[in-house]
Amino acid sequence: MNVNEALKYIHSICWMGVRPGLGRTRELLAKMGNPEKKLKFIHIAGTNGKGSTAAMLERVLREAGYRTGLYTSPYILRFNERMQVCGQEISDGELSEITEYVQPLAESMQEHPTEFELVTCIAMEYFARHACEIVVLEVGLGGELDSTNVIDAPEAAVIVNIGLDHMQVLGNTVEEIAQAKAGIIKDGCDCVLYAQEPGVEDVIRRSCEDHCARLHRASMDALTPVSHGLEGQVFNWKELKGLHIPLLGEHQLHNACTVLTALETLRNKGWCIPESAIRAGLEKVSWPGRFQLMRKHPLFIIDGGHNAQCLEALVRAIRDYLPGRKLTFLNGCMADKDYGEMFRMLAPFAKEFVTVTPDNPRSLPAEDLARHLERYNLPVCACVSVSEGVKTAIEHAGPDGVVCACGSLYMISAICEALNQID
């Protein structure tokens, strides 16, 4: 099996109509000899900020000298990004080899695993083969019934910002969604909570009490912003002064506060994480596609924000980093998102809109999005491809303008490819 055959097999697995649950993942891992039992984890759930938080934690732990694993989704440029050891993506050869090993085991099951369950099992085998000392594990969807939740009590269960997304699966209120996310809290573990609205915090607090878990709330009172620009942000946290992160936006300071609280919790449990590792890890972290500056003439920013809460963070970043500027927005989105609310927030900052269709079956066609955006009485142009959309947005913005591409992570890869061709 080569990598194309492996990916074809992985993506051929249909999840529609399959009931959520952990049974299939547990059965497949048992057939594999339970590689997850050989590993320790930091488990991360939430609506927004999981990936950035995971990237910061992994990079600091790597700088501290630990052999790290990182499991995230979705990917930006290539599938292999989803599982990494010490910052290196799984190779095509190893992805093929492990998939070929897992395939007959999966097909011997009476009820076949879903695609995400299969990928999770492949990742567990990968991390075990590389003897990872700590794996930063991002939940796919929800928490309680997500396939990553087959692990034993983690070193820390980290719950980041919770908002209204995937409501058809997780619930209609933030409290119901929080209850699903709280499913990663296990008996006797430590739970680190991103500071958020009282209703959400009450749900998490009750879950911690039910599981005799220790709750550590990441209070922003401990963090003081110092400066910010398109090169990054500087802040103080407790006794640590002059910390720098290249990730932009006020929300990334909240994520960093959560990361630092988690690291403090790990240090109190005996993990050796010196201040030098914290400083270097935060400064070196990379997490593409989140208010990321790609070029300067015109300024071209990409942001994978894909729900109303993400767009609120994007709007704050536009106000902070681009005050008084009007932007050319390059937009695509999924048809099942609340795109009416998303673009209502963006419209006051827009000079014009350029629409594209992301490469996903759930995408809203560019023409339909353009018709929706006409209500704002601004120029709107629908493009037949992402690459044409990139060229059009750059031309319309002009060398002194600003382009902001946002609405879906599924178009970021094509945007990066188009920008490389232009450069």
Coordinates of C-alpha atoms in Angstrom, one line a residue:
M1 CA 0.0 0.0 0.0
N2 CA 1.4 3.4 -1.0
V3 CA 0.3 6.7 0.6
N4 CA -2.3 7.4 -2.1
E5 CA -3.9 4.0 -1.5
A6 CA -3.8 4.6 2.2
L7 CA -5.5 8.0 2.0
K8 CA -8.1 6.6 -0.5
Y9 CA -8.9 3.8 2.0
I10 CA -9.1 6.2 4.9
H11 CA -11.4 8.7 3.0
S12 CA -13.6 5.9 1.6
I13 CA -15.0 5.2 5.1
C14 CA -18.5 6.6 5.3
W15 CA -19.6 8.0 8.6
M16 CA -23.2 8.9 7.6
G17 CA -25.8 7.0 9.6
V18 CA -23.3 5.6 12.1
R19 CA -24.3 6.2 15.7
P20 CA -21.8 8.0 17.9
G21 CA -20.0 6.0 20.6
L22 CA -16.7 4.6 21.8
G23 CA -17.3 0.9 21.2
R24 CA -15.8 0.7 17.7
T25 CA -12.7 2.6 18.6
R26 CA -12.1 0.5 21.7
E27 CA -12.7 -2.7 19.8
L28 CA -10.2 -1.7 17.1
L29 CA -7.6 -0.6 19.6
A30 CA -8.0 -3.9 21.4
K31 CA -7.3 -5.8 18.2
M32 CA -4.1 -3.6 17.9
G33 CA -2.9 -4.4 21.4
N34 CA -4.1 -1.2 22.9
P35 CA -1.3 1.2 21.9
E36 CA -3.0 4.1 23.8
K37 CA -2.3 2.3 27.1
K38 CA 1.4 3.0 26.6
L39 CA 0.9 6.7 26.4
K40 CA 0.2 9.8 28.5
F41 CA -2.0 12.6 27.3
I42 CA -3.1 16.1 27.5
H43 CA -6.7 16.0 26.2
I44 CA -8.1 19.2 24.7
A45 CA -11.8 19.9 24.0
G46 CA -13.8 23.0 23.2
T47 CA -15.4 24.9 20.3
N48 CA -12.6 27.4 19.4
G49 CA -8.9 27.6 20.1
K50 CA -8.2 23.8 20.5
G51 CA -5.6 23.8 17.8
S52 CA -3.7 26.9 18.9
T53 CA -3.7 25.7 22.5
A54 CA -2.5 22.3 21.5
A55 CA 0.3 23.8 19.3
M56 CA 1.5 26.0 22.2
L57 CA 1.5 23.1 24.7
E58 CA 3.3 20.8 22.4
R59 CA 6.0 23.3 21.5
V60 CA 6.7 24.1 25.1
L61 CA 6.9 20.5 26.1
R62 CA 9.2 19.8 23.2
E63 CA 11.5 22.6 24.2
A64 CA 11.5 21.1 27.7
G65 CA 13.1 18.0 26.2
Y66 CA 10.1 15.6 26.0
R67 CA 9.3 13.4 23.1
T68 CA 6.0 14.8 22.1
G69 CA 3.0 13.7 20.0
L70 CA 0.5 16.1 18.5
Y71 CA -2.9 15.0 17.1
T72 CA -5.1 17.7 15.5
S73 CA -7.8 18.2 12.9
P74 CA -8.6 19.3 10.3
Y75 CA -5.4 19.7 8.3
I76 CA -4.4 22.9 6.4
L77 CA -2.1 21.7 3.6
R78 CA -1.8 17.9 3.8
F79 CA -3.3 15.0 5.8
N80 CA 0.0 14.1 7.4
E81 CA -0.2 17.3 9.5
R82 CA -2.8 15.7 11.7
M83 CA -0.3 13.5 13.6
Q84 CA 3.2 14.7 14.5
V85 CA 6.1 13.6 16.7
C86 CA 8.4 16.3 17.9
G87 CA 7.1 18.6 15.3
Q88 CA 7.6 16.2 12.4
E89 CA 4.6 15.1 10.4
I90 CA 4.1 11.4 9.9
S91 CA 5.9 10.3 6.8
D92 CA 4.0 8.9 3.8
G93 CA 5.8 5.6 4.3
E94 CA 4.8 5.2 7.9
L95 CA 1.2 6.4 7.2
S96 CA 1.0 3.7 4.5
E97 CA 2.5 1.0 6.7
I98 CA 0.3 1.6 9.7
T99 CA -2.9 1.9 7.6
E100 CA -2.0 -1.4 5.9
Y101 CA -1.6 -2.9 9.4
V102 CA -4.9 -1.5 10.7
Q103 CA -7.1 -2.2 7.6
P104 CA -7.7 -6.0 8.0
L105 CA -8.3 -5.5 11.7
A106 CA -10.9 -2.8 11.0
E107 CA -12.5 -4.9 8.3
S108 CA -12.8 -7.9 10.6
M109 CA -15.2 -5.9 12.8
Q110 CA -18.9 -6.4 12.6
E111 CA -19.5 -2.7 12.6
H112 CA -16.8 -0.8 10.7
P113 CA -15.1 2.2 12.4
T114 CA -15.8 5.7 11.1
E115 CA -13.1 7.7 9.3
F116 CA -12.2 9.7 12.3
E117 CA -12.2 6.6 14.5
L118 CA -9.8 4.9 12.0
V119 CA -7.5 7.9 11.9
T120 CA -7.5 8.1 15.7
C121 CA -6.4 4.5 16.0
I122 CA -3.7 5.0 13.3
A123 CA -2.4 8.0 15.3
M124 CA -2.3 6.0 18.6
E125 CA -0.2 3.3 16.9
Y126 CA 2.1 6.0 15.5
F127 CA 2.7 7.7 18.8
A128 CA 3.2 4.3 20.6
R129 CA 5.8 3.2 18.0
H130 CA 7.7 6.4 18.5
A131 CA 7.6 6.0 22.3
C132 CA 6.1 9.5 22.9
E133 CA 6.4 10.6 26.5
I134 CA 3.4 12.9 26.2
V135 CA 0.7 13.3 23.5
V136 CA -1.3 16.5 23.1
L137 CA -4.6 15.1 21.8
E138 CA -7.2 17.3 20.3
V139 CA -10.9 16.2 20.4
G140 CA -12.5 15.9 17.0
L141 CA -16.2 16.7 17.9
G142 CA -17.7 17.1 21.4
G143 CA -15.9 15.2 24.0
E144 CA -17.8 12.4 25.8
L145 CA -18.5 10.3 22.7
D146 CA -15.5 11.5 20.6
S147 CA -13.2 8.6 19.6
T148 CA -10.3 10.3 21.3
N149 CA -12.1 9.8 24.7
V150 CA -11.1 6.1 24.9
I151 CA -8.0 7.1 26.8
D152 CA -7.5 6.7 30.5
A153 CA -7.4 9.8 32.8
P154 CA -5.1 12.3 31.1
E155 CA -2.4 14.3 32.8
A156 CA -4.7 17.3 32.1
A157 CA -8.1 17.7 30.6
V158 CA -8.1 21.1 29.0
I159 CA -11.4 22.7 28.0
V160 CA -11.0 25.9 25.9
N161 CA -13.6 28.4 24.6
I162 CA -17.1 26.9 24.2
G163 CA -19.7 28.4 21.8
L164 CA -22.6 27.4 19.6
D165 CA -21.3 25.1 16.9
H166 CA -22.3 21.6 15.7
M167 CA -25.6 22.2 17.5
Q168 CA -27.3 19.4 15.5
V169 CA -25.0 17.0 17.3
L170 CA -24.0 18.6 20.6
G171 CA -27.0 20.6 21.8
N172 CA -28.9 23.9 21.4
T173 CA -27.3 25.9 24.3
V174 CA -23.8 26.5 25.4
E175 CA -24.6 24.6 28.6
E176 CA -25.6 21.5 26.7
I177 CA -22.5 21.8 24.5
A178 CA -20.4 22.2 27.6
Q179 CA -21.8 19.0 29.0
A180 CA -20.7 17.1 26.0
K181 CA -17.2 18.7 26.2
A182 CA -17.0 17.9 29.9
G183 CA -17.1 14.2 29.0
I184 CA -13.2 14.3 28.8
I185 CA -13.0 14.9 32.5
K186 CA -12.2 11.6 34.2
D187 CA -11.9 10.4 37.8
G188 CA -9.1 12.1 39.7
C189 CA -7.7 14.0 36.8
D190 CA -6.8 17.7 36.6
C191 CA -9.0 19.9 34.5
V192 CA -7.9 23.3 33.1
L193 CA -10.7 25.6 32.1
Y194 CA -10.5 28.6 29.8
A195 CA -12.4 31.4 31.6
Q196 CA -15.8 31.8 30.1
E197 CA -19.5 32.5 30.8
P198 CA -20.9 31.4 34.2
G199 CA -23.3 28.9 32.8
V200 CA -20.5 27.0 31.1
E201 CA -18.2 27.2 34.1
D202 CA -20.9 25.8 36.3
V203 CA -21.3 22.8 34.0
I204 CA -17.6 22.1 34.1
R205 CA -17.3 22.6 37.9
R206 CA -20.2 20.1 38.5
S207 CA -18.5 17.6 36.3
C208 CA -15.2 18.0 38.1
E209 CA -17.0 17.5 41.5
D210 CA -18.7 14.3 40.1
H211 CA -15.3 12.9 39.1
C212 CA -13.3 14.2 42.1
A213 CA -11.2 16.1 39.5
R214 CA -9.2 19.2 40.4
L215 CA -10.4 22.3 38.6
H216 CA -7.9 25.0 37.6
R217 CA -9.5 28.1 36.1
A218 CA -7.3 30.0 33.7
S219 CA -8.0 33.5 35.0
M220 CA -7.1 36.4 32.7
D221 CA -6.5 38.5 35.9
A222 CA -3.0 36.9 35.9
L223 CA -2.2 38.2 32.4
T224 CA -1.2 41.7 31.4
P225 CA -0.8 42.6 27.7
V226 CA 2.3 44.7 27.0
S227 CA 2.3 45.2 23.2
H228 CA 1.0 43.8 19.9
G229 CA 1.7 44.2 16.2
L230 CA 1.5 42.1 13.1
E231 CA 4.8 40.4 14.2
G232 CA 3.2 39.0 17.4
Q233 CA 2.2 39.9 21.0
V234 CA 4.1 40.5 24.2
F235 CA 2.5 40.0 27.6
N236 CA 3.2 39.2 31.3
W237 CA 1.8 36.3 33.2
K238 CA 2.2 36.2 37.0
E239 CA 5.9 36.4 37.6
L240 CA 6.9 35.7 34.0
K241 CA 7.6 39.0 32.2
G242 CA 8.0 39.7 28.5
L243 CA 6.5 36.5 27.1
H244 CA 6.2 36.6 23.3
I245 CA 3.8 34.7 20.9
P246 CA 3.7 35.1 17.2
L247 CA 0.0 34.3 17.2
L248 CA -2.2 37.3 16.7
G249 CA -5.5 38.4 18.3
E250 CA -6.8 39.0 21.8
H251 CA -8.2 35.5 21.8
Q252 CA -4.7 34.1 21.6
L253 CA -3.8 35.7 24.9
H254 CA -6.8 33.8 26.4
N255 CA -5.4 30.6 24.8
A256 CA -1.9 31.4 26.1
C257 CA -3.3 32.0 29.6
T258 CA -5.0 28.5 29.4
V259 CA -1.7 27.0 28.2
L260 CA 0.3 28.6 31.1
T261 CA -2.2 27.4 33.6
A262 CA -2.0 23.8 32.2
L263 CA 1.8 24.0 32.3
E264 CA 1.7 25.2 35.9
T265 CA -0.5 22.2 36.7
L266 CA 1.9 19.8 35.0
R267 CA 4.8 21.2 36.9
N268 CA 3.0 20.7 40.1
K269 CA 2.6 17.1 39.2
G270 CA 6.3 16.6 38.6
W271 CA 6.8 17.4 35.0
C272 CA 10.1 19.3 34.4
I273 CA 9.2 22.4 32.4
P274 CA 11.8 25.2 33.0
E275 CA 11.0 28.9 32.4
S276 CA 13.4 28.8 29.4
A277 CA 11.3 26.1 27.7
I278 CA 8.1 28.1 28.3
R279 CA 9.6 31.3 26.8
A280 CA 11.2 29.4 23.8
G281 CA 8.1 27.3 23.1
L282 CA 5.7 30.2 23.1
E283 CA 8.0 32.3 20.9
K284 CA 8.6 29.5 18.4
V285 CA 5.0 28.1 18.1
S286 CA 3.5 27.9 14.7
W287 CA -0.2 27.5 14.0
P288 CA -1.1 28.5 10.4
G289 CA -4.4 29.9 9.2
R290 CA -5.3 31.9 12.3
F291 CA -5.2 35.7 11.6
Q292 CA -1.9 34.9 9.8
L293 CA -0.1 37.6 7.7
M294 CA 0.9 36.0 4.4
R295 CA 2.2 39.0 2.5
K296 CA 2.6 42.8 2.8
H297 CA 1.7 44.4 -0.5
P298 CA -1.2 44.3 -0.2
L299 CA -1.5 43.0 3.4
F300 CA -2.9 39.5 3.0
I301 CA -4.3 37.9 6.1
I302 CA -5.8 34.4 6.3
D303 CA -8.1 33.3 9.1
G304 CA -9.8 29.9 9.3
G305 CA -12.7 31.3 11.5
H306 CA -15.8 29.3 10.5
N307 CA -18.5 30.2 13.0
A308 CA -19.9 33.3 14.7
Q309 CA -17.7 33.0 17.7
C310 CA -14.6 32.8 15.5
L311 CA -15.8 35.8 13.6
E312 CA -16.2 37.8 16.8
A313 CA -12.5 37.1 17.5
L314 CA -11.6 38.1 14.0
V315 CA -13.5 41.4 14.2
R316 CA -11.7 42.2 17.5
A317 CA -8.3 41.5 15.7
I318 CA -9.3 43.7 12.8
R319 CA -10.1 46.6 15.2
D320 CA -6.8 46.0 17.1
Y321 CA -4.4 45.5 14.2
L322 CA -6.0 47.4 11.3
P323 CA -7.9 50.4 12.9
G324 CA -9.8 52.5 10.5
R325 CA -8.9 50.3 7.5
K326 CA -11.5 48.9 5.0
L327 CA -10.8 45.4 3.8
T328 CA -11.4 43.3 0.7
F329 CA -12.8 40.1 2.1
L330 CA -12.2 36.8 0.3
N331 CA -14.9 34.5 1.6
G332 CA -16.1 31.0 1.3
C333 CA -18.1 29.0 3.9
M334 CA -20.1 25.8 4.6
A335 CA -23.8 25.9 3.8
D336 CA -24.6 24.5 7.3
K337 CA -23.0 27.4 9.2
D338 CA -24.8 30.5 10.4
Y339 CA -23.2 32.6 7.6
G340 CA -25.8 35.3 7.9
E341 CA -24.6 36.2 11.4
M342 CA -20.9 35.7 10.4
F343 CA -21.0 38.2 7.5
R344 CA -23.3 40.6 9.4
M345 CA -20.3 41.1 11.7
L346 CA -17.8 41.5 8.9
A347 CA -19.8 43.9 6.7
P348 CA -18.9 47.2 8.6
F349 CA -15.2 46.5 7.9
A350 CA -15.7 45.7 4.2
K351 CA -14.8 47.6 1.1
E352 CA -16.0 44.7 -1.0
F353 CA -16.4 40.9 -1.0
V354 CA -14.9 38.3 -3.3
T355 CA -16.6 34.9 -2.9
V356 CA -15.3 31.4 -3.6
T357 CA -16.4 27.8 -3.1
P358 CA -14.2 25.9 -0.7
D359 CA -13.3 22.3 -1.6
N360 CA -15.8 20.5 0.5
P361 CA -19.1 18.8 -0.3
R362 CA -20.8 20.9 2.4
S363 CA -19.7 24.2 0.8
L364 CA -22.0 27.0 -0.1
P365 CA -21.6 27.8 -3.8
A366 CA -19.8 31.1 -4.4
E367 CA -22.7 32.5 -6.4
D368 CA -25.2 31.8 -3.5
L369 CA -22.9 33.5 -1.0
A370 CA -22.5 36.5 -3.4
R371 CA -26.3 36.8 -3.7
H372 CA -26.5 36.8 0.1
L373 CA -23.8 39.5 0.5
E374 CA -25.5 41.9 -2.0
R375 CA -27.8 43.0 0.8
Y376 CA -24.9 45.1 2.2
N377 CA -24.8 47.3 -0.9
L378 CA -21.1 46.7 -1.4
P379 CA -19.3 45.4 -4.5
V380 CA -19.4 41.6 -4.7
C381 CA -17.6 39.3 -7.1
A382 CA -18.1 35.5 -7.3
C383 CA -15.1 33.6 -8.7
V384 CA -15.0 30.2 -10.3
S385 CA -12.0 29.0 -8.3
V386 CA -10.1 29.9 -5.2
S387 CA -7.0 30.8 -7.2
E388 CA -9.1 33.2 -9.3
G389 CA -10.5 34.6 -6.1
V390 CA -7.0 35.3 -4.7
K391 CA -5.9 37.1 -7.8
T392 CA -9.1 39.1 -7.9
A393 CA -8.9 40.1 -4.3
I394 CA -5.3 41.2 -4.6
E395 CA -6.0 43.3 -7.7
H396 CA -9.0 44.9 -6.2
A397 CA -7.3 45.7 -2.9
G398 CA -4.3 47.3 -4.6
P399 CA -0.7 47.4 -3.2
D400 CA -1.7 49.6 -0.2
G401 CA -4.9 47.7 0.6
V402 CA -5.8 44.8 2.9
V403 CA -7.2 41.4 1.9
C404 CA -8.7 39.1 4.6
A405 CA -9.5 35.6 3.6
C406 CA -11.9 33.9 6.1
G407 CA -15.0 31.8 6.5
S408 CA -13.6 28.2 6.2
L409 CA -10.5 26.3 7.0
Y410 CA -11.2 24.2 3.9
M411 CA -10.1 26.9 1.5
I412 CA -6.8 27.8 3.3
S413 CA -4.7 25.2 1.5
A414 CA -5.9 26.4 -1.9
I415 CA -5.3 30.0 -0.9
C416 CA -1.7 29.2 0.2
E417 CA -1.0 27.4 -3.1
A418 CA -2.4 30.4 -5.1
L419 CA -0.3 32.8 -3.2
N420 CA 2.9 30.7 -3.8
Q421 CA 2.2 30.9 -7.5
I422 CA 1.8 34.6 -7.4
D423 CA 5.0 35.1 -5.4

